[in-house]
Amino acid sequence: MKALVAVKRVVDYNVKVRVKADGTDVDVANVKMSMNPFDEIAVEEAVRLKEAGKVSEIVVVSLGVKQCEETLRTALAMGADRAILVETDAELQPLAVAKLLKAIADKEQPQLLIVGKQAIDDDANQTGQMVSALLGWAQGTFASKVDVAAETVDVTREVDGGLETVKLRLPAVVTTDLRLNEPRYVKLPNIMAAKKKPLDKTTPAELGVDVAPRLKTLKVAEPAKRSAGIKVANAAELVAKLKNEAKVL
Amino acid sequence: MLAPQQLAELGRLLAADRVATDTDTLTRYGLDWTRYFTPDAAAVLFPKTVEEVVALVRWAQREQFALVPSGGRTGLSGGAVARNGELVVSFERMNAILELDKVGRTVRCQAGVITKTLQEYALANGLYYPVDFASSGSSQIGGNIATNAGGIKVVRYGMTREWVVGLKVVTGEGEVLELNHGLAKNNTGYDFRHLFIGSEGTLGFIVEATLRLARPPAELAVMVLAVPQLADIMNIFNAYRDKLDLTAFEFFSEQALRHVLARGTVQRPFDEAADYYVLLEFEKIAPDTETQALALFEYCAEQGWLVDGVLSQSQQQAAELWRLREDISESITPYKPYKNDIAVVVSKVPAFVAQLDEILAREYPQFEVVWFGHIGDGNLHINVLKPEALAIDDFRRACEQVNKHVFELVRDFNGSMSAEHGVGLLKHDYLDVSRSHAEIRLMKAVKSLFDPDGIMNPGKLV
């Protein structure tokens, strides 16, 4: 069984981002970029499925600038077999990403498409669902447990108020949640071995996908600063402040 | 014991709500991270200004009352312990960052600023305060200076001493001294600043400091290596140091790792355990730095010095890998460890470690010994864990017996019996392992110059 895993290059989780002075975007110049943590979980899950003998080949795909190669190399070092970079400098929105992934899936014919439930940069949480619709495949989103059989996959989903398990007919799309697994550290010998694994490149044009943005960002702003709390001397003062300043009483 | 009238006077010197005598506060502020002493403070005082500190010291001198300075209380040698009815002077209300000099790359702050707060403040201003250690979220600048704190970046940036360019201190007579005024160059005689750095509060109180700041490092990558033989760690160190800008080179044993993993917050870096691990951090200054680091790994593996290794793929992973080393101290605290903090010059580490290993195996067969430390600085933290059934006093006595052998070895190597934890109460009786009798006599004479009545942190250090 072949698994296709999509990985996104995003601003590192530990970086404190700042908004550009003109309010058009987040400033990512000279900022450490890493693999989207949810995608890391997706790669880890695929590698575990391969180690368990359920999956025979793992193909990782990333869409974006040339530096996404680094992200793909990390995935290869974690245990993926080969990589595909759809190289473009264009801004990619979820629908374009879903269309590109569909094009890759049409070519590769995987039984499983595993993606992070969302990327930590735009938090869109749309790609997995959209690509499942475009492909006409079943979807199991927010997976906290994945159990693959010959024809089906059981996906335990984290939903409000508990867990829900769905049985999907393969091929299927699975999006990974935080508690699915804990990604491994990348071993140095594997990093060296990953350099020799195949990494193919293509472009949106070659795949015949129009990636022109459909959404326009109007403004990016920092969250409002929280002002420091104060200590009140007694209950009367508290009540007075709630009445006159907070105006909640 | 404080007489009621004395308490009233203190209440007038400070506001009454900044003089605490409740049991909870007395216990909390009477202790640091050492677990051997029973706290017994008379009161805990929270001054807000230099003037208040001066008034307190003058009052204590008049009343002949001993004072103990208190910062983040993360010390490991009992330097901030009050166990003889002293007054504890906490600097936590003196926590203002006063002035940033962007051109001179210095920052002036009060003694009670928390280390991490200062680090974050520097970063927010495009600069970097490099002294760092596991307790940086609690420790305070004043305490760092009074103990000349070291930590995990010493191999690159040196100890706290390297970063202090100015101090404001209050002596044991209540005199305020402004030392060095933040100057980079100032050859005008005895530099009292350096006497106060590492003085453990025995000469006076540090109330303000001017610290040097650096350029922030480029992206940092963390490697953890699995090393079967203790002796090979220094070979690895030499190989990496020759080619890379190391910002840290730490080691820990499998035993240490097991205690960290037992907390269940981080995962084992390798499937297979090794006896020792090295954590090294380097600055990715050039695009090929990582390639070089990988080549070094291959070279070390060919020599048989290491069997496995991992490399951080994100800042998040780098932080997680650091926890394997940084969480050791906290994870073994419940075992009331007896902490040895010893150092020799780096070139002598292999010979020293071999002999030390032999002594510990011979003398501590019944105890669990946890090895870790800043081996790139020649500094080892040897922690002996207390077996649950053993009473703490018996345990401490047993450790002190073995100390004789360990310290004899340290003396033979001209090493330090306290590399970065200071002397405090815990190491007080062993000062002559690392300092000559002539030195100790002069140290006492220096103390009496700054603190003629012996009210400043008595019983500690000398």
XYZ file of C-alpha atoms in Angstrom:
711
model
C 0.000 0.000 0.000
C 1.333 3.421 -0.939
C 0.925 6.426 1.367
C 1.201 10.023 0.203
C 2.011 12.584 2.897
C 1.910 16.338 2.393
C 4.264 18.545 4.400
C 4.280 22.330 4.650
C 7.198 24.600 5.431
C 6.046 27.097 8.064
C 7.503 29.562 10.551
C 8.989 27.541 13.427
C 6.586 26.982 16.295
C 9.053 28.603 18.734
C 9.458 31.836 16.772
C 7.572 34.874 18.003
C 6.269 36.381 14.805
C 5.764 40.079 14.185
C 3.435 41.838 11.835
C 5.057 43.835 9.051
C 4.979 47.574 9.570
C 2.589 48.080 6.614
C 0.127 45.520 8.021
C 0.120 43.366 4.855
C 1.524 40.175 6.329
C 3.633 38.542 9.015
C 7.334 39.298 8.748
C 9.101 36.047 7.861
C 12.413 37.449 6.636
C 15.331 35.740 8.432
C 12.960 33.696 10.533
C 13.595 30.023 11.262
C 11.302 27.819 9.170
C 10.436 24.201 10.011
C 7.990 21.477 9.102
C 4.429 22.156 10.210
C 4.136 20.169 13.502
C 0.859 18.493 12.417
C 2.563 17.366 9.195
C 5.411 15.970 11.261
C 2.785 13.835 12.985
C 1.484 12.796 9.562
C 4.956 11.691 8.450
C 5.517 9.864 11.727
C 2.232 8.007 11.332
C 3.115 6.923 7.813
C 6.538 5.724 8.974
C 4.940 3.753 11.795
C 2.493 2.184 9.339
C 5.440 1.215 7.159
C 7.326 -0.215 10.125
C 4.206 -2.211 10.989
C 4.161 -3.628 7.462
C 0.880 -1.917 6.552
C 2.399 0.534 4.105
C 5.029 -0.367 1.521
C 6.039 3.038 0.187
C 5.853 6.579 1.553
C 5.912 9.505 -0.843
C 6.158 12.999 0.672
C 5.109 16.081 -1.209
C 5.633 19.744 -0.463
C 4.367 22.761 -2.362
C 6.146 26.074 -2.461
C 9.546 27.696 -2.689
C 12.822 25.909 -3.338
C 13.664 25.824 0.389
C 10.803 23.358 0.881
C 13.464 20.840 -0.168
C 14.831 21.084 3.395
C 11.417 20.163 4.774
C 11.231 17.223 2.376
C 14.731 16.073 3.403
C 13.587 16.062 7.022
C 10.634 13.871 6.058
C 12.970 11.566 4.115
C 15.262 11.375 7.149
C 12.278 10.443 9.294
C 11.630 7.483 6.999
C 9.805 8.539 3.820
C 11.055 6.820 0.644
C 10.939 9.573 -1.933
C 9.866 13.172 -2.284
C 8.154 15.469 -4.730
C 8.481 19.234 -4.691
C 5.903 21.252 -6.567
C 8.006 24.350 -6.879
C 6.438 27.785 -7.089
C 7.023 31.204 -5.612
C 3.317 31.965 -5.814
C 1.172 32.377 -2.706
C -0.716 29.103 -2.257
C -4.173 29.135 -0.708
C -5.961 26.006 0.567
C -8.003 25.401 -2.596
C -4.898 25.626 -4.800
C -3.057 23.305 -2.422
C -5.933 20.830 -2.557
C -5.957 20.919 -6.362
C -2.199 20.359 -6.515
C -2.449 17.470 -4.073
C -5.252 15.979 -6.151
C -3.044 16.196 -9.254
C -0.208 14.443 -7.409
C -2.601 11.815 -6.016
C -3.973 11.168 -9.522
C -0.426 10.471 -10.675
C 0.759 8.477 -7.691
C -2.454 6.579 -6.954
C -1.845 6.192 -3.184
C -4.295 4.316 -0.984
C -3.823 6.774 1.847
C -3.313 10.532 1.771
C -2.171 11.765 5.194
C -1.940 15.489 5.975
C -1.790 17.581 9.129
C -5.205 18.805 10.248
C -4.010 22.369 9.761
C -0.850 24.402 9.307
C 0.266 26.543 12.219
C 0.852 29.595 10.040
C -2.588 30.285 8.519
C -4.558 27.789 10.666
C -6.915 27.307 7.731
C -7.844 23.670 8.416
C -9.288 23.259 4.913
C -6.815 21.390 2.731
C -7.570 17.834 3.892
C -11.299 18.294 3.544
C -11.069 20.007 0.157
C -8.755 17.441 -1.379
C -10.992 14.633 -0.155
C -13.943 16.269 -1.929
C -11.941 16.854 -5.116
C -10.762 13.248 -5.171
C -14.132 11.878 -4.141
C -12.421 9.909 -1.340
C -13.642 9.339 2.183
C -12.131 11.582 4.873
C -11.167 10.964 8.494
C -10.228 14.292 10.045
C -8.579 15.100 13.413
C -7.248 11.569 13.798
C -5.993 10.482 17.183
C -5.721 6.832 16.149
C -5.386 5.227 12.733
C -5.942 1.529 12.161
C -5.316 0.355 8.609
C -6.810 -2.894 7.217
C -6.666 -4.283 3.666
C -9.684 -2.440 2.267
C -10.532 0.010 5.009
C -9.084 2.308 7.640
C -10.530 2.989 11.092
C -9.926 6.560 12.168
C -10.573 7.660 15.730
C -11.417 11.345 15.679
C -11.167 13.918 18.425
C -14.550 15.583 18.474
C -16.289 17.820 20.983
C -17.178 15.767 23.999
C -15.163 12.654 23.171
C -13.928 10.321 20.490
C -15.667 9.122 17.383
C -14.426 6.195 15.303
C -15.242 6.059 11.598
C -14.525 3.255 9.147
C -13.463 4.535 5.732
C -13.139 2.616 2.500
C -9.700 3.044 0.931
C -8.415 5.137 -0.727
C -9.008 7.779 1.933
C -7.772 11.086 3.306
C -6.671 11.237 6.951
C -5.841 14.484 8.739
C -3.755 14.186 11.883
C -4.358 15.691 15.300
C -1.864 16.414 18.065
C -2.342 13.248 20.088
C -1.949 10.753 17.245
C 1.724 10.155 17.984
C 4.936 11.775 19.118
C 7.268 12.300 16.139
C 10.713 10.771 16.484
C 13.982 12.665 16.544
C 15.837 12.476 13.295
C 18.928 10.316 13.472
C 22.136 11.622 11.972
C 22.827 8.509 9.845
C 19.302 8.859 8.454
C 19.904 12.516 7.574
C 22.909 11.425 5.540
C 20.989 8.585 3.930
C 18.127 10.984 3.124
C 20.427 13.056 0.947
C 20.617 10.106 -1.455
C 16.871 9.460 -1.614
C 15.093 10.637 -4.786
C 13.535 14.109 -4.795
C 11.614 14.954 -7.958
C 10.503 18.408 -8.918
C 7.512 19.602 -10.829
C 5.510 22.830 -11.105
C 1.837 23.816 -10.893
C 1.934 24.507 -14.659
C 3.191 20.995 -15.379
C 0.388 19.626 -13.247
C -2.070 21.869 -15.076
C -3.294 23.612 -11.962
C -4.137 27.311 -11.788
C -2.964 28.449 -8.361
C -4.027 32.099 -8.621
C -5.272 33.284 -5.196
C -9.023 33.513 -4.729
C -8.878 35.267 -1.375
C -7.494 38.721 -0.665
C -5.868 39.567 2.664
C -7.163 42.963 3.736
C -5.093 43.522 6.824
C -2.876 41.698 9.318
C -2.798 43.057 12.862
C -1.329 41.997 16.188
C -3.750 40.855 18.868
C -4.755 43.631 21.237
C -2.293 44.000 24.104
C -3.676 42.999 27.471
C -3.201 45.709 30.033
C -1.764 44.781 33.414
C -4.139 43.920 36.230
C -4.489 46.011 39.351
C -5.099 45.206 42.983
C -8.148 46.665 44.633
C -8.171 47.439 48.344
C -11.599 46.071 49.153
C -14.863 44.716 47.807
C -16.454 48.168 47.664
C -13.743 49.433 45.361
C -14.114 46.331 43.205
C -17.850 46.857 42.874
C -17.317 50.536 42.068
C -14.827 49.665 39.318
C -17.077 46.993 37.867
C -19.904 49.541 37.782
C -18.140 52.652 36.593
C -15.150 51.432 34.571
C -15.964 47.958 33.335
C -19.687 48.816 33.225
C -20.660 45.205 33.747
C -22.853 45.742 36.816
C 15.115 36.510 67.777
C 13.784 39.942 66.973
C 12.518 41.939 69.922
C 9.082 43.521 69.356
C 10.717 46.926 69.355
C 13.218 45.853 66.690
C 10.392 44.565 64.558
C 8.625 47.874 64.919
C 11.779 49.711 63.856
C 12.098 47.545 60.770
C 8.483 48.244 59.992
C 9.309 51.958 60.051
C 12.389 51.512 57.818
C 10.301 49.700 55.238
C 6.533 49.673 55.000
C 5.077 47.227 57.529
C 3.767 45.019 54.732
C 7.308 44.495 53.515
C 8.447 42.886 56.754
C 7.215 39.300 56.896
C 7.358 37.040 59.942
C 4.748 34.403 59.121
C 6.017 30.805 59.213
C 5.341 30.141 55.571
C 7.417 33.086 54.350
C 10.179 32.407 56.879
C 10.486 28.817 55.680
C 10.298 29.645 52.014
C 12.798 32.490 52.085
C 15.079 30.822 54.605
C 16.062 28.106 52.150
C 17.583 27.726 48.711
C 17.623 24.575 46.557
C 19.830 22.685 49.022
C 17.808 20.343 51.161
C 20.094 19.765 54.138
C 19.380 22.749 56.320
C 16.540 23.649 58.587
C 15.499 27.223 57.921
C 15.321 29.597 60.861
C 14.985 33.204 59.749
C 13.920 36.001 62.132
C 12.095 37.953 59.432
C 12.075 38.469 55.692
C 12.506 42.016 54.424
C 11.521 43.288 50.994
C 13.265 46.603 50.271
C 12.314 48.528 47.141
C 15.103 51.092 46.904
C 18.844 51.380 47.433
C 18.118 53.856 50.237
C 16.052 51.250 52.035
C 18.842 48.690 51.688
C 21.313 51.193 53.134
C 18.972 51.920 56.041
C 18.563 48.196 56.725
C 22.289 47.520 56.706
C 22.980 50.484 58.994
C 20.257 49.290 61.335
C 21.667 45.733 61.313
C 25.151 47.022 62.021
C 23.905 49.048 64.968
C 21.865 46.122 66.299
C 24.572 43.562 65.382
C 22.004 41.529 63.495
C 23.153 39.174 60.749
C 21.737 39.615 57.222
C 21.275 36.986 54.501
C 20.709 38.121 50.902
C 17.990 36.355 48.978
C 17.518 36.236 45.208
C 15.754 33.476 43.310
C 16.942 30.946 45.949
C 18.048 28.475 43.306
C 21.563 28.147 44.764
C 22.938 24.685 45.415
C 25.419 25.365 48.203
C 23.287 26.945 50.891
C 24.633 30.450 50.257
C 21.176 31.972 50.759
C 20.127 29.798 53.698
C 19.171 31.485 56.979
C 19.426 28.969 59.799
C 20.625 31.040 62.757
C 17.868 33.570 63.221
C 19.186 35.996 60.602
C 17.205 38.622 58.738
C 16.632 37.643 55.135
C 16.813 40.538 52.667
C 14.908 39.619 49.517
C 15.610 41.599 46.361
C 12.514 40.475 44.517
C 10.849 43.917 44.753
C 13.923 45.548 43.264
C 13.211 44.150 39.835
C 13.331 47.089 37.457
C 15.324 47.206 34.244
C 16.615 50.764 34.413
C 18.436 51.673 31.231
C 19.440 50.184 27.899
C 22.491 51.568 26.129
C 22.094 50.299 22.576
C 25.317 51.833 21.339
C 27.378 50.618 24.266
C 25.417 47.337 24.268
C 24.867 47.380 28.017
C 21.840 47.218 30.249
C 21.530 48.564 33.778
C 19.109 46.820 36.113
C 18.259 46.236 39.741
C 19.468 43.116 41.509
C 16.108 41.388 41.658
C 15.489 41.165 37.904
C 14.888 37.547 36.934
C 17.511 36.190 34.544
C 14.972 35.103 31.964
C 13.264 38.494 32.054
C 16.581 40.123 31.234
C 17.296 37.609 28.465
C 13.905 38.305 26.898
C 14.313 42.053 27.292
C 17.685 41.888 25.506
C 16.242 39.790 22.662
C 13.312 42.154 22.219
C 15.915 44.876 21.681
C 17.950 42.867 19.188
C 20.602 41.918 21.737
C 21.464 38.857 23.800
C 22.343 38.082 27.414
C 24.128 34.759 27.071
C 24.471 33.489 30.634
C 21.875 30.742 30.860
C 21.039 27.749 33.029
C 18.128 25.525 33.960
C 16.931 27.837 36.751
C 16.963 31.048 34.684
C 13.202 31.398 35.116
C 13.637 31.910 38.871
C 17.199 33.038 39.485
C 17.937 36.750 39.810
C 20.739 38.872 38.387
C 22.015 39.867 41.847
C 22.309 36.231 42.866
C 23.925 35.325 39.543
C 26.609 37.918 40.173
C 27.084 37.090 43.856
C 27.680 33.462 42.868
C 29.358 34.170 39.503
C 26.858 31.803 37.924
C 28.026 29.644 35.042
C 25.596 27.351 33.283
C 25.199 25.847 29.859
C 26.805 28.445 27.583
C 30.120 28.911 29.387
C 32.095 27.055 26.713
C 31.313 29.938 24.366
C 30.460 32.942 26.523
C 32.214 32.442 29.858
C 30.801 32.907 33.365
C 28.671 35.793 34.689
C 31.906 37.635 35.544
C 32.599 38.218 31.837
C 29.377 40.199 31.481
C 29.448 42.521 34.476
C 30.738 45.974 33.584
C 29.331 47.901 36.489
C 27.985 47.303 39.983
C 26.292 49.316 42.669
C 26.835 47.694 46.049
C 26.044 48.420 49.686
C 28.891 47.393 51.997
C 28.569 45.936 55.485
C 28.801 49.466 56.826
C 25.997 50.771 54.654
C 28.297 52.565 52.244
C 27.186 52.727 48.624
C 29.917 52.020 46.067
C 29.588 52.539 42.321
C 32.046 50.125 40.777
C 33.436 50.579 37.247
C 30.479 52.610 35.862
C 29.930 50.275 32.910
C 33.337 50.981 31.402
C 34.963 48.558 28.972
C 38.412 49.838 29.932
C 39.329 51.207 33.320
C 42.835 50.487 34.569
C 42.772 52.566 37.712
C 43.832 50.084 40.331
C 42.100 47.368 42.335
C 38.844 46.402 40.682
C 36.432 45.866 43.572
C 33.766 44.844 41.095
C 35.529 41.521 40.710
C 35.699 41.062 44.480
C 31.934 41.329 44.697
C 31.396 38.919 41.813
C 31.323 35.521 43.500
C 31.430 37.018 47.006
C 28.182 35.257 47.986
C 26.918 38.270 49.897
C 29.794 38.186 52.385
C 31.161 41.639 51.519
C 27.924 43.501 50.957
C 24.769 43.533 48.896
C 24.675 43.954 45.142
C 21.770 46.311 44.438
C 22.308 47.256 40.815
C 24.318 45.920 37.887
C 25.352 47.033 34.435
C 25.693 44.057 32.146
C 27.273 43.687 28.764
C 25.096 42.286 25.972
C 26.074 40.407 22.826
C 24.797 39.988 19.294
C 22.146 37.234 19.266
C 23.476 33.990 17.820
C 22.400 32.772 14.391
C 20.104 29.765 14.337
C 21.196 27.196 16.904
C 21.116 23.481 16.182
C 21.230 20.800 18.858
C 22.757 17.353 18.513
C 22.511 14.537 21.005
C 25.074 11.757 20.614
C 25.159 8.289 22.163
C 28.607 7.532 23.565
C 29.527 4.138 25.058
C 32.776 5.206 26.773
C 33.153 8.149 29.124
C 36.752 8.658 27.971
C 35.697 9.231 24.345
C 33.597 12.261 25.206
C 36.661 14.495 25.191
C 37.752 13.096 21.815
C 34.376 14.096 20.429
C 34.709 17.511 22.059
C 38.102 18.105 20.458
C 36.887 17.017 17.030
C 33.836 19.287 17.085
C 35.513 22.257 18.692
C 38.134 22.342 15.961
C 35.549 22.808 13.227
C 32.421 24.355 14.710
C 31.415 27.329 16.850
C 30.084 25.338 19.783
C 27.757 27.222 22.097
C 27.364 24.280 24.467
C 28.967 20.914 25.081
C 27.246 18.942 27.825
C 27.204 15.334 28.893
C 24.976 13.110 31.002
C 24.758 9.465 31.882
C 22.044 6.940 31.081
C 21.090 7.023 34.771
C 20.530 10.776 34.564
C 18.462 10.325 31.404
C 16.294 7.686 33.067
C 15.308 10.112 35.816
C 14.321 12.728 33.244
C 12.340 10.215 31.183
C 10.560 8.936 34.297
C 8.744 12.285 34.442
C 7.090 11.344 31.161
C 7.368 14.767 29.546
C 10.082 13.999 26.980
C 10.894 10.941 24.906
C 14.063 8.884 24.699
C 16.254 10.215 21.876
C 17.427 6.746 20.746
C 15.801 3.336 20.729
C 18.902 1.808 22.282
C 20.402 3.124 25.499
C 24.068 4.079 25.679
C 26.018 4.603 28.890
C 26.637 8.291 28.170
C 25.222 11.054 26.026
C 26.624 14.288 24.712
C 24.451 17.284 23.944
C 26.160 19.826 21.782
C 24.806 23.028 20.339
C 26.281 25.020 17.494
C 25.569 28.171 15.600
C 24.594 27.664 11.961
C 26.658 30.571 10.721
C 27.113 29.333 7.142
C 24.958 27.257 4.798
C 27.454 24.385 5.016
C 27.725 24.327 8.831
C 25.276 21.464 9.097
C 27.140 19.460 6.441
C 30.298 19.946 8.476
C 28.536 18.794 11.627
C 27.366 15.670 9.805
C 30.872 14.975 8.499
C 32.187 15.254 12.053
C 29.554 12.791 13.184
C 30.716 10.328 10.534
C 34.331 10.819 11.537
C 33.573 10.222 15.230
C 31.497 7.165 14.359
C 34.382 5.741 12.309
C 36.653 6.162 15.310
C 34.146 4.195 17.369
C 33.593 7.107 19.766
C 29.837 7.253 19.251
C 27.152 4.857 18.125
C 24.197 7.070 17.301
C 23.063 10.659 17.108
C 20.069 12.897 16.501
C 19.885 16.450 15.160
C 17.134 18.945 15.918
C 14.945 19.706 12.895
C 13.166 22.674 14.462
C 13.574 25.088 17.339
C 10.863 23.110 19.094
C 12.947 19.937 18.841
C 16.054 21.807 19.924
C 14.177 22.923 23.039
C 12.966 19.367 23.694
C 16.454 17.926 23.346
C 17.761 20.528 25.777
C 15.249 19.300 28.325
C 17.021 15.936 28.396
C 19.941 17.752 29.984
C 18.260 20.659 31.720
C 15.610 18.657 33.549
C 18.148 16.395 35.267
C 18.657 18.574 38.303
C 14.951 18.960 38.948
C 14.146 15.300 38.301
C 16.612 14.077 40.929
C 15.740 16.712 43.540
C 13.261 14.339 45.271
C 16.211 12.038 46.054
C 17.907 14.813 48.025
C 21.089 14.386 46.001
C 24.500 15.137 47.428
C 25.932 17.407 44.775
C 29.560 17.455 43.786
C 30.406 20.280 41.417
C 34.024 19.778 40.534
C 36.275 21.019 37.765
C 39.732 20.545 36.362
C 41.386 22.142 33.352
C 39.894 20.686 30.184
C 43.070 18.925 29.064
C 43.128 16.890 32.262
C 39.495 15.774 32.133
C 40.125 12.264 30.703
C 42.738 11.361 33.334
C 40.678 12.924 36.098
C 37.484 11.190 35.058
C 39.166 7.785 34.921
C 40.430 8.095 38.489
C 37.208 9.611 39.742
C 35.193 6.795 38.233
C 37.356 4.316 40.104
C 36.947 6.131 43.438
C 33.173 6.402 43.093
C 32.758 2.752 42.100
C 34.874 1.731 45.076
C 33.450 4.099 47.689
C 29.783 4.395 46.650
C 28.843 0.832 45.741
C 25.602 1.148 47.692
C 24.489 4.488 46.209
C 23.180 5.540 42.839
C 25.594 8.039 41.291
C 24.313 10.317 38.541
C 26.878 11.926 36.236
C 26.276 15.017 34.152
C 27.810 18.385 33.576
C 29.475 20.996 31.447
C 32.275 18.737 30.334
C 33.404 21.244 27.701
C 34.402 23.491 30.622
C 36.029 20.638 32.539
C 33.101 20.809 34.967
C 31.389 17.658 36.270
C 28.248 17.450 38.384
C 28.425 14.193 40.290
C 25.162 13.655 42.146
C 24.832 10.938 44.734
C 21.201 10.000 45.403
C 19.956 9.251 48.869
C 18.502 5.752 49.250
C 14.993 6.143 50.577
C 15.622 4.104 53.735
C 18.671 6.093 54.819
C 18.247 9.037 57.211
C 19.404 12.316 55.708
C 22.075 12.935 58.344
C 23.547 9.456 57.926
C 23.506 9.929 54.165
C 25.268 13.241 54.394
C 27.907 11.809 56.710
C 28.535 8.916 54.312
C 28.935 11.386 51.435
C 31.310 13.518 53.430
C 33.463 10.455 54.047
C 33.751 9.836 50.321
C 34.361 13.550 49.756
C 37.737 13.119 51.375
C 38.809 10.806 48.568
C 37.195 12.894 45.838
C 38.676 16.135 47.127
C 42.095 14.581 47.514
C 41.917 13.806 43.816
C 40.679 17.327 43.028
C 43.605 18.738 45.003
C 46.073 16.499 43.143
C 44.762 17.890 39.871
C 44.754 21.505 41.126
C 41.034 21.449 40.442
C 38.081 23.275 41.937
C 35.885 21.702 44.571
C 33.073 24.055 43.545
C 33.221 25.020 39.904
C 30.040 27.093 39.667
C 27.811 26.376 42.650
C 29.859 28.462 45.038
C 30.882 27.621 48.590
C 28.052 28.760 50.834
C 27.450 26.527 53.823
C 27.777 23.215 52.052
C 31.366 23.547 50.885
C 32.545 25.883 53.632
C 34.714 23.292 55.352
C 36.413 22.268 52.128
C 37.600 25.679 50.973
C 41.222 24.658 51.508
C 40.904 21.996 48.823
C 41.046 24.736 46.220
C 42.504 27.716 48.096
C 45.771 27.942 50.021
C 45.873 28.912 53.691
C 47.513 32.194 52.747
C 44.653 32.894 50.343
C 42.018 32.086 52.927
C 43.711 34.394 55.463
C 43.637 37.211 52.902
C 40.027 36.449 52.012
C 39.067 36.863 55.653
C 41.009 40.108 55.829
C 39.186 41.406 52.747
C 35.845 40.510 54.282
C 36.657 42.406 57.468
C 37.465 45.517 55.418
C 34.060 45.581 53.744
C 32.110 44.099 56.641
C 33.937 44.886 59.890
C 31.124 43.613 62.105
C 30.663 40.359 60.228
C 26.931 40.914 59.664
C 26.892 40.122 55.935
C 25.929 36.507 55.331
C 28.096 35.172 58.190
C 29.182 31.541 58.172
C 29.184 31.349 54.393
C 32.188 31.091 52.072
C 35.121 31.963 54.396
